[in-house]
Amino acid sequence: MRKAKLIFIPVPGIGHLVPILEFAERLFDRYDQFSVTVLVIPSSFVPDSDADTKTLAASSDSRIQYRAKAHAKEAIINLVLPDSTSNSVLVVGLVLDFFCTAMIDIGKELGIPSYLFSASCAAFLSLMFDLPTRHDQAGREFEESEPESIIPGYAKPVPTGVLPSFLFNKHGGYLSLLEHARRFKEVEVFDGMFYFYTIYPVGSLVSLKGLKILQIDKAENNEILGWLDQQPPSSVVFLFFGSLGSFDEPQVSEIACGLERREFRFLWSVRKAPAKGEFEALREYTNLDLEGILPDGFLERTKKKGRICGCAPQADALAHVAVGGFVSHCEWNCIFESLWNGVPIATWPIYSGQQMNAFQMVKDLGLAVELKLDYRMGKGKLVMADEIERAVRCVMDGESEVRLRIKEMA
C-alpha cells in the first residue's frame, strides 16, 4: 500500500508555523500512514524566519521533513515528480496557509487537491467568507468614518477601531485580502453545487509536546522556571507580547509603574524595539539598559517579587501553577494556551488581527479583561500606569467572573 504524503506550505512566522506543525503532528497521531513535508518559503519581511524554522524542526516530530526554498513552484514540482513514480509514496494534497492561495494554481497544474488551513478564530474565517459578497454589494473597502460594522461571526457590532488596518486598504492590504478570499471557493473542500464550504475543525492546536516556539537560551529558561517554582500559586502576572511585540521607553516605564503600585508579582518579557522604519528581529536589553529606561530603583525594589526576561517560554509559563494572569497581545494561539491552562487574559493587542481577537474575547465571549482593544503599535498612544494597574488587578482577582468562566473551560 502506497504511503500518502501531504505538502504543507505555511507563511513563515511563528504565529503561522506553530499551529500548522501541531496540526501535522495530530495527523500522525491518528493516521500513521501519512508523511509530511513542510515547504517554507523564506521572506525578508519576517525577521529570523529561517532560524525559527530550524528551531521548530529540531523540536517537532522526526517524521516531518523540512525544505526551505525561494521558488515555490519549482520546489513543489521537485517534491511531487519523484513521488509520482514511486511505488511507496503518493502526494495526495497541498495544505496551504490562509495567505498562500496562489499555490492553488500549482496544485491544479499537477492534479493535486489543495486544502486551506486557518489558524485564526472561526469569527475571522467568517469575515473572510463574507468579504467578497460585501465588496460586491458595497463596491469598496471598509471606511474609518463608519462607527461600527455588522460582521458575520461576531455577536455584537464591531467598532471600526478594532478592525485590522488592511480592511481600510492601507498599503493595498484590502485588495490583497479580497483576492485571497475570492480564491477560497477554488479549493477541494468547496461544494460548488450548493456554494457551501466544508469546514473541518481541528483545534484547539495547543502544543502538548513542547514544541519550541521561540529561541530561548536553555539556561535562562531554567532560571525563569526555577524562579516561578519559588512563587505562591496563582500569584504571578505574566506579561508577554509575542515574537514581534515591543514598546518604546516611555511605555516600558508606564508598565513598570503600573506593576509596582500594587506590588504585583510579575514575570515580564521586555525586548528592545528595532530602530524606527527598520524591520528586524527584536533585541535583548542588558541590565544596564534596563536601569536606564525603568523608574529609578525599580529593579532593586522589585527584585524579590518580579523578574524581567528577554524572550519568554510562553507555553511553560502559562502551564505553571504560579502564573495567575496573562497580559497578552492576543495572538490566537496565545489565547488558546491561556484558556487551556485556565489563566485569564488582560488584552493588549498590538498588530494585525489581534484587536478583533481582543474584542471577541472581551465583548462577545466575556472571557478576558479589557486593558485595551484598539491599541496599535507605532501610533504613539501611551497606555498609562493607572490603566495597567486596574487591568492587572482585575485579571489577578481570584473571584472575578472572568476567572470563574475560564476555570470552567480549562
Short mmCIF file of C-alpha atoms in Angstrom, two decimals:
data_model
loop_
_atom_site.label_atom_id
_atom_site.label_comp_id
_atom_site.label_asym_id
_atom_site.label_seq_id
_atom_site.Cartn_x
_atom_site.Cartn_y
_atom_site.Cartn_z
CA MET A 1 0.00 0.00 0.00
CA ARG A 2 1.42 3.39 -1.03
CA LYS A 3 2.01 5.87 1.76
CA ALA A 4 0.24 9.22 1.43
CA LYS A 5 2.31 12.40 1.53
CA LEU A 6 0.97 15.88 2.28
CA ILE A 7 2.94 19.01 1.40
CA PHE A 8 2.34 21.76 3.97
CA ILE A 9 3.04 25.34 2.86
CA PRO A 10 2.85 27.84 5.75
CA VAL A 11 3.57 31.54 5.85
CA PRO A 12 6.98 31.99 7.53
CA GLY A 13 6.45 33.39 11.00
CA ILE A 14 5.92 31.82 14.40
CA GLY A 15 2.19 32.54 14.57
CA HIS A 16 1.65 30.57 11.35
CA LEU A 17 4.31 27.87 11.67
CA VAL A 18 3.44 26.52 15.11
CA PRO A 19 -0.28 25.77 14.55
CA ILE A 20 0.26 24.12 11.17
CA LEU A 21 3.04 21.93 12.60
CA GLU A 22 0.86 20.98 15.54
CA PHE A 23 -1.86 20.02 13.06
CA ALA A 24 0.65 17.81 11.22
CA GLU A 25 1.52 16.05 14.45
CA ARG A 26 -2.17 15.49 15.22
CA LEU A 27 -2.48 13.80 11.81
CA PHE A 28 0.38 11.48 12.70
CA ASP A 29 -1.31 10.57 15.98
CA ARG A 30 -4.46 9.47 14.15
CA TYR A 31 -3.19 8.24 10.78
CA ASP A 32 0.32 6.87 10.75
CA GLN A 33 0.16 6.18 7.00
CA PHE A 34 0.77 9.90 6.30
CA SER A 35 4.09 11.60 5.79
CA VAL A 36 4.51 15.36 5.76
CA THR A 37 6.95 17.70 4.05
CA VAL A 38 6.85 21.32 5.18
CA LEU A 39 7.89 23.74 2.45
CA VAL A 40 8.91 27.08 3.95
CA ILE A 41 9.36 29.99 1.56
CA PRO A 42 11.83 32.47 3.12
CA SER A 43 10.63 36.05 3.47
CA SER A 44 12.58 39.24 4.02
CA PHE A 45 9.51 40.61 5.83
CA VAL A 46 9.73 38.06 8.65
CA PRO A 47 12.81 38.59 10.81
CA ASP A 48 14.62 35.40 11.85
CA SER A 49 12.20 33.20 9.87
CA ASP A 50 15.00 30.81 8.89
CA ALA A 51 16.23 30.49 12.48
CA ASP A 52 12.69 29.97 13.77
CA THR A 53 12.11 27.21 11.23
CA LYS A 54 15.31 25.42 12.27
CA THR A 55 14.35 25.69 15.94
CA LEU A 56 10.93 24.20 15.29
CA ALA A 57 12.37 21.48 13.07
CA ALA A 58 14.69 20.40 15.86
CA SER A 59 11.85 20.01 18.36
CA SER A 60 9.00 18.68 16.21
CA ASP A 61 8.14 15.15 15.11
CA SER A 62 11.03 13.45 13.29
CA ARG A 63 8.62 12.25 10.59
CA ILE A 64 8.16 15.85 9.41
CA GLN A 65 10.63 16.83 6.69
CA TYR A 66 11.54 20.45 6.07
CA ARG A 67 12.50 22.24 2.88
CA ALA A 68 13.36 25.93 2.61
CA LYS A 69 13.06 27.08 -0.99
CA ALA A 70 12.76 30.53 -2.52
CA HIS A 71 10.83 29.37 -5.61
CA ALA A 72 7.65 27.59 -4.58
CA LYS A 73 6.58 26.14 -7.91
CA GLU A 74 9.93 24.56 -8.67
CA ALA A 75 10.15 23.18 -5.13
CA ILE A 76 6.66 21.63 -5.27
CA ILE A 77 7.32 20.05 -8.67
CA ASN A 78 10.59 18.59 -7.39
CA LEU A 79 8.76 17.12 -4.40
CA VAL A 80 5.87 15.72 -6.44
CA LEU A 81 7.53 14.25 -9.53
CA PRO A 82 9.87 11.77 -7.80
CA ASP A 83 6.95 10.51 -5.72
CA SER A 84 4.72 10.10 -8.77
CA THR A 85 6.97 7.28 -9.96
CA SER A 86 7.44 5.76 -6.52
CA ASN A 87 5.63 2.59 -5.54
CA SER A 88 5.65 3.57 -1.87
CA VAL A 89 4.69 7.28 -1.72
CA LEU A 90 1.84 9.26 -3.27
CA VAL A 91 1.41 13.04 -2.86
CA VAL A 92 -2.30 13.43 -2.04
CA GLY A 93 -2.63 17.13 -1.30
CA LEU A 94 -1.27 20.59 -0.62
CA VAL A 95 -2.18 22.01 2.79
CA LEU A 96 -1.94 25.77 2.31
CA ASP A 97 -1.81 28.59 4.79
CA PHE A 98 -4.65 31.09 4.59
CA PHE A 99 -2.41 33.50 2.69
CA CYS A 100 -0.90 31.03 0.22
CA THR A 101 -3.87 30.78 -2.14
CA ALA A 102 -1.61 31.43 -5.16
CA MET A 103 -0.35 27.87 -4.68
CA ILE A 104 -3.79 26.55 -5.69
CA ASP A 105 -2.77 27.08 -9.33
CA ILE A 106 0.28 24.86 -8.89
CA GLY A 107 -1.88 22.15 -7.37
CA LYS A 108 -4.28 22.32 -10.31
CA GLU A 109 -1.42 22.10 -12.78
CA LEU A 110 -0.10 18.97 -11.09
CA GLY A 111 -3.52 17.44 -10.49
CA ILE A 112 -3.19 17.66 -6.71
CA PRO A 113 -6.07 18.88 -4.49
CA SER A 114 -5.49 21.91 -2.25
CA TYR A 115 -6.78 22.40 1.28
CA LEU A 116 -6.71 25.68 3.19
CA PHE A 117 -5.55 25.73 6.78
CA SER A 118 -6.56 28.63 9.03
CA ALA A 119 -5.01 29.18 12.45
CA SER A 120 -7.29 32.17 13.05
CA CYS A 121 -10.52 32.05 15.02
CA ALA A 122 -13.76 30.96 13.37
CA ALA A 123 -15.11 34.52 13.51
CA PHE A 124 -12.24 35.84 11.38
CA LEU A 125 -12.78 32.97 8.95
CA SER A 126 -16.42 34.07 8.72
CA LEU A 127 -15.27 37.60 7.90
CA MET A 128 -13.15 36.22 5.06
CA PHE A 129 -16.05 34.18 3.68
CA ASP A 130 -18.27 37.25 3.71
CA LEU A 131 -15.72 39.68 2.29
CA PRO A 132 -16.34 39.06 -1.46
CA THR A 133 -20.13 39.35 -1.01
CA ARG A 134 -19.76 42.54 1.00
CA HIS A 135 -17.39 44.02 -1.58
CA ASP A 136 -19.70 43.15 -4.48
CA GLN A 137 -22.55 44.92 -2.69
CA ALA A 138 -20.67 47.95 -1.33
CA GLY A 139 -18.05 48.22 -4.07
CA ARG A 140 -15.36 49.45 -1.70
CA GLU A 141 -13.21 48.71 1.31
CA PHE A 142 -14.24 49.43 4.91
CA GLU A 143 -14.19 53.12 5.87
CA GLU A 144 -12.75 54.55 9.06
CA SER A 145 -15.60 57.07 9.23
CA GLU A 146 -18.08 54.25 9.94
CA PRO A 147 -18.55 53.87 13.71
CA GLU A 148 -19.09 50.11 13.58
CA SER A 149 -19.77 47.20 11.23
CA ILE A 150 -22.01 44.15 11.32
CA ILE A 151 -19.73 41.20 10.59
CA PRO A 152 -20.95 37.59 10.40
CA GLY A 153 -19.38 35.52 13.15
CA TYR A 154 -19.36 38.30 15.74
CA ALA A 155 -22.25 38.54 18.19
CA LYS A 156 -22.02 42.32 18.54
CA PRO A 157 -21.37 45.14 16.06
CA VAL A 158 -17.61 45.52 15.64
CA PRO A 159 -16.21 49.02 16.29
CA THR A 160 -14.13 50.43 13.47
CA GLY A 161 -11.24 50.99 15.87
CA VAL A 162 -10.62 47.25 16.27
CA LEU A 163 -10.74 46.35 12.58
CA PRO A 164 -7.35 45.45 11.03
CA SER A 165 -5.84 48.34 9.11
CA PHE A 166 -5.71 46.28 5.91
CA LEU A 167 -9.52 46.34 5.76
CA PHE A 168 -9.21 50.08 5.05
CA ASN A 169 -6.82 49.31 2.17
CA LYS A 170 -3.81 50.67 3.98
CA HIS A 171 -0.82 49.89 1.74
CA GLY A 172 -3.07 47.91 -0.61
CA GLY A 173 -3.83 45.27 2.01
CA TYR A 174 -7.58 45.18 1.44
CA LEU A 175 -7.38 44.23 -2.23
CA SER A 176 -4.85 41.52 -1.45
CA LEU A 177 -7.09 40.09 1.27
CA LEU A 178 -10.09 40.24 -1.04
CA GLU A 179 -8.21 38.27 -3.68
CA HIS A 180 -7.33 35.57 -1.13
CA ALA A 181 -10.97 35.40 -0.03
CA ARG A 182 -12.25 35.06 -3.60
CA ARG A 183 -9.99 32.07 -4.15
CA PHE A 184 -11.37 30.10 -1.21
CA LYS A 185 -14.02 28.55 -3.44
CA GLU A 186 -11.32 27.01 -5.65
CA VAL A 187 -10.07 24.55 -3.05
CA GLU A 188 -11.24 20.96 -2.84
CA VAL A 189 -13.37 21.45 0.27
CA PHE A 190 -15.71 23.85 -1.52
CA ASP A 191 -19.06 22.40 -2.57
CA GLY A 192 -19.66 24.23 -5.85
CA MET A 193 -23.18 22.87 -6.30
CA PHE A 194 -24.60 24.47 -3.18
CA TYR A 195 -21.98 27.18 -2.53
CA PHE A 196 -21.20 25.86 0.93
CA TYR A 197 -17.74 25.49 2.36
CA THR A 198 -16.89 22.20 4.00
CA ILE A 199 -15.03 23.13 7.17
CA TYR A 200 -13.21 20.70 9.42
CA PRO A 201 -12.49 22.00 12.95
CA VAL A 202 -9.11 20.66 14.04
CA GLY A 203 -8.42 22.66 17.22
CA SER A 204 -7.56 23.53 19.69
CA LEU A 205 -3.99 23.27 18.45
CA VAL A 206 -2.28 23.76 21.79
CA SER A 207 1.12 22.10 21.76
CA LEU A 208 1.24 19.47 24.50
CA LYS A 209 4.57 18.03 23.37
CA GLY A 210 6.75 21.06 23.98
CA LEU A 211 7.27 22.49 20.51
CA LYS A 212 9.92 25.18 20.87
CA ILE A 213 8.12 28.28 19.72
CA LEU A 214 10.89 30.82 20.19
CA GLN A 215 14.63 30.61 20.52
CA ILE A 216 15.27 30.82 24.26
CA ASP A 217 18.57 30.26 25.98
CA LYS A 218 18.23 26.98 27.89
CA ALA A 219 19.95 28.31 30.99
CA GLU A 220 17.70 31.38 31.09
CA ASN A 221 14.65 29.19 30.52
CA ASN A 222 15.60 27.03 33.51
CA GLU A 223 16.22 30.12 35.64
CA ILE A 224 12.78 31.53 34.79
CA LEU A 225 11.01 28.27 35.62
CA GLY A 226 13.08 27.93 38.78
CA TRP A 227 12.01 31.41 39.85
CA LEU A 228 8.36 30.53 39.20
CA ASP A 229 8.78 27.41 41.35
CA GLN A 230 9.50 29.69 44.31
CA GLN A 231 6.31 31.78 43.92
CA PRO A 232 2.92 31.07 45.55
CA PRO A 233 0.17 29.52 43.37
CA SER A 234 -1.66 31.94 41.04
CA SER A 235 0.36 34.89 42.36
CA VAL A 236 2.33 35.95 39.25
CA VAL A 237 1.09 38.04 36.35
CA PHE A 238 2.88 37.14 33.12
CA LEU A 239 3.44 39.91 30.56
CA PHE A 240 4.47 38.76 27.10
CA PHE A 241 3.74 40.26 23.69
CA GLY A 242 5.00 37.68 21.22
CA SER A 243 7.97 37.44 18.90
CA LEU A 244 7.38 40.90 17.40
CA GLY A 245 5.99 42.71 20.45
CA SER A 246 7.98 45.60 21.90
CA PHE A 247 7.41 49.08 23.31
CA ASP A 248 9.28 52.35 23.37
CA GLU A 249 10.94 53.55 26.57
CA PRO A 250 8.08 55.78 27.87
CA GLN A 251 5.66 52.85 27.58
CA VAL A 252 8.05 50.48 29.35
CA SER A 253 8.25 52.97 32.21
CA GLU A 254 4.44 53.17 32.47
CA ILE A 255 4.18 49.38 32.65
CA ALA A 256 6.75 49.32 35.45
CA CYS A 257 4.84 51.96 37.42
CA GLY A 258 1.57 50.08 36.98
CA LEU A 259 3.10 46.85 38.26
CA GLU A 260 4.77 48.47 41.23
CA ARG A 261 1.73 50.35 42.52
CA ARG A 262 0.07 47.19 43.84
CA GLU A 263 3.32 45.29 44.32
CA PHE A 264 2.22 42.59 41.92
CA ARG A 265 4.46 39.58 41.48
CA PHE A 266 5.38 39.56 37.81
CA LEU A 267 7.26 37.80 35.03
CA TRP A 268 7.76 40.42 32.33
CA SER A 269 9.28 39.94 28.88
CA VAL A 270 10.91 43.22 27.84
CA ARG A 271 12.55 43.43 24.43
CA LYS A 272 14.20 46.27 22.56
CA ALA A 273 12.27 47.62 19.58
CA PRO A 274 14.11 47.96 16.25
CA ALA A 275 15.05 51.42 15.05
CA LYS A 276 12.16 53.38 13.56
CA GLY A 277 11.50 52.30 10.00
CA GLU A 278 13.58 49.13 10.38
CA PHE A 279 12.10 45.63 10.18
CA GLU A 280 14.37 43.31 12.08
CA ALA A 281 14.37 40.83 14.93
CA LEU A 282 13.90 42.22 18.43
CA ARG A 283 16.99 42.58 20.56
CA GLU A 284 17.59 41.90 24.25
CA TYR A 285 18.21 44.57 26.87
CA THR A 286 21.23 44.41 29.15
CA ASN A 287 20.75 45.14 32.86
CA LEU A 288 22.44 48.48 32.29
CA ASP A 289 19.97 49.27 29.50
CA LEU A 290 17.04 48.39 31.77
CA GLU A 291 18.28 50.62 34.57
CA GLY A 292 18.32 53.48 32.09
CA ILE A 293 14.69 53.12 30.95
CA LEU A 294 12.93 51.89 34.11
CA PRO A 295 11.98 54.17 37.02
CA ASP A 296 14.89 54.86 39.37
CA GLY A 297 15.40 51.96 41.77
CA PHE A 298 12.69 49.78 40.19
CA LEU A 299 14.88 46.70 39.76
CA GLU A 300 16.11 46.86 43.36
CA ARG A 301 12.65 47.45 44.84
CA THR A 302 11.02 44.61 42.90
CA LYS A 303 13.83 42.03 42.90
CA LYS A 304 12.02 39.74 45.37
CA LYS A 305 8.65 39.87 43.61
CA GLY A 306 9.43 40.33 39.96
CA ARG A 307 11.59 39.01 37.17
CA ILE A 308 12.35 40.69 33.86
CA CYS A 309 13.50 38.50 30.99
CA GLY A 310 14.09 38.76 27.26
CA CYS A 311 12.31 36.10 25.24
CA ALA A 312 9.95 34.15 27.50
CA PRO A 313 8.90 30.47 27.48
CA GLN A 314 5.22 31.24 26.94
CA ALA A 315 3.80 27.70 26.96
CA ASP A 316 5.80 26.65 30.03
CA ALA A 317 4.94 29.85 31.91
CA LEU A 318 1.20 29.62 31.24
CA ALA A 319 1.21 25.99 32.36
CA HIS A 320 2.99 26.83 35.62
CA VAL A 321 0.91 26.80 38.80
CA ALA A 322 2.40 30.13 39.94
CA VAL A 323 1.02 32.11 36.98
CA GLY A 324 -2.41 33.55 37.70
CA GLY A 325 -2.86 36.13 34.95
CA PHE A 326 -1.59 36.99 31.48
CA VAL A 327 -1.20 40.41 29.85
CA SER A 328 -1.23 39.40 26.19
CA HIS A 329 -1.12 40.76 22.66
CA CYS A 330 -3.98 38.34 21.85
CA GLU A 331 -2.49 36.25 19.07
CA TRP A 332 -4.98 33.42 18.69
CA ASN A 333 -2.58 30.64 19.71
CA CYS A 334 -1.73 32.64 22.87
CA ILE A 335 -5.41 32.89 23.71
CA PHE A 336 -5.81 29.14 23.29
CA GLU A 337 -2.82 28.35 25.51
CA SER A 338 -4.16 30.68 28.17
CA LEU A 339 -7.66 29.18 28.06
CA TRP A 340 -6.25 25.64 28.10
CA ASN A 341 -4.36 26.38 31.32
CA GLY A 342 -7.16 28.34 32.98
CA VAL A 343 -5.22 31.62 33.03
CA PRO A 344 -7.32 34.78 32.43
CA ILE A 345 -6.09 37.41 29.97
CA ALA A 346 -5.85 41.18 30.10
CA THR A 347 -5.99 42.28 26.46
CA TRP A 348 -3.29 44.47 24.91
CA PRO A 349 -3.39 43.83 21.13
CA ILE A 350 -0.56 45.27 19.05
CA TYR A 351 -0.85 44.47 15.33
CA SER A 352 -2.61 42.51 12.58
CA GLY A 353 -5.97 40.98 13.62
CA GLN A 354 -5.22 40.97 17.33
CA GLN A 355 -7.62 43.84 18.02
CA MET A 356 -10.55 41.78 16.71
CA ASN A 357 -9.43 38.83 18.83
CA ALA A 358 -9.38 41.07 21.89
CA PHE A 359 -12.82 42.47 21.07
CA GLN A 360 -14.30 39.00 20.70
CA MET A 361 -12.77 37.74 23.95
CA VAL A 362 -13.94 40.75 25.98
CA LYS A 363 -17.22 41.85 24.39
CA ASP A 364 -18.61 38.76 22.66
CA LEU A 365 -17.46 35.99 24.99
CA GLY A 366 -16.70 37.66 28.33
CA LEU A 367 -13.54 35.59 28.67
CA ALA A 368 -10.96 38.37 29.10
CA VAL A 369 -10.36 41.61 30.97
CA GLU A 370 -10.17 44.73 28.84
CA LEU A 371 -6.93 46.64 29.14
CA LYS A 372 -7.01 47.88 25.54
CA LEU A 373 -8.95 46.81 22.48
CA ASP A 374 -7.83 49.32 19.85
CA TYR A 375 -4.13 49.81 20.67
CA ARG A 376 -1.81 49.70 17.63
CA MET A 377 1.95 49.56 17.61
CA GLY A 378 3.66 52.70 16.37
CA LYS A 379 0.68 55.03 16.75
CA GLY A 380 2.24 56.99 19.62
CA LYS A 381 -0.60 56.24 22.04
CA LEU A 382 0.63 55.78 25.60
CA VAL A 383 -1.17 53.33 27.90
CA MET A 384 -0.96 54.86 31.36
CA ALA A 385 0.13 53.20 34.59
CA ASP A 386 -3.30 53.51 36.21
CA GLU A 387 -4.91 51.65 33.28
CA ILE A 388 -2.33 48.88 33.56
CA GLU A 389 -2.75 48.66 37.33
CA ARG A 390 -6.55 48.39 37.05
CA ALA A 391 -6.41 45.66 34.39
CA VAL A 392 -3.80 43.60 36.25
CA ARG A 393 -5.77 43.92 39.48
CA CYS A 394 -8.88 42.64 37.69
CA VAL A 395 -7.12 39.77 35.94
CA MET A 396 -5.49 38.64 39.21
CA ASP A 397 -8.75 38.79 41.19
CA GLY A 398 -9.33 35.22 42.34
CA GLU A 399 -13.12 35.64 42.45
CA SER A 400 -13.71 37.59 39.24
CA GLU A 401 -16.38 36.41 36.81
CA VAL A 402 -13.81 36.16 34.04
CA ARG A 403 -11.58 33.86 36.10
CA LEU A 404 -14.52 31.64 37.05
CA ARG A 405 -15.57 31.33 33.38
CA ILE A 406 -12.02 30.50 32.36
CA LYS A 407 -11.70 27.83 35.06
CA GLU A 408 -14.92 26.21 33.83
CA MET A 409 -13.47 25.95 30.32
CA ALA A 410 -9.96 24.79 31.25
#
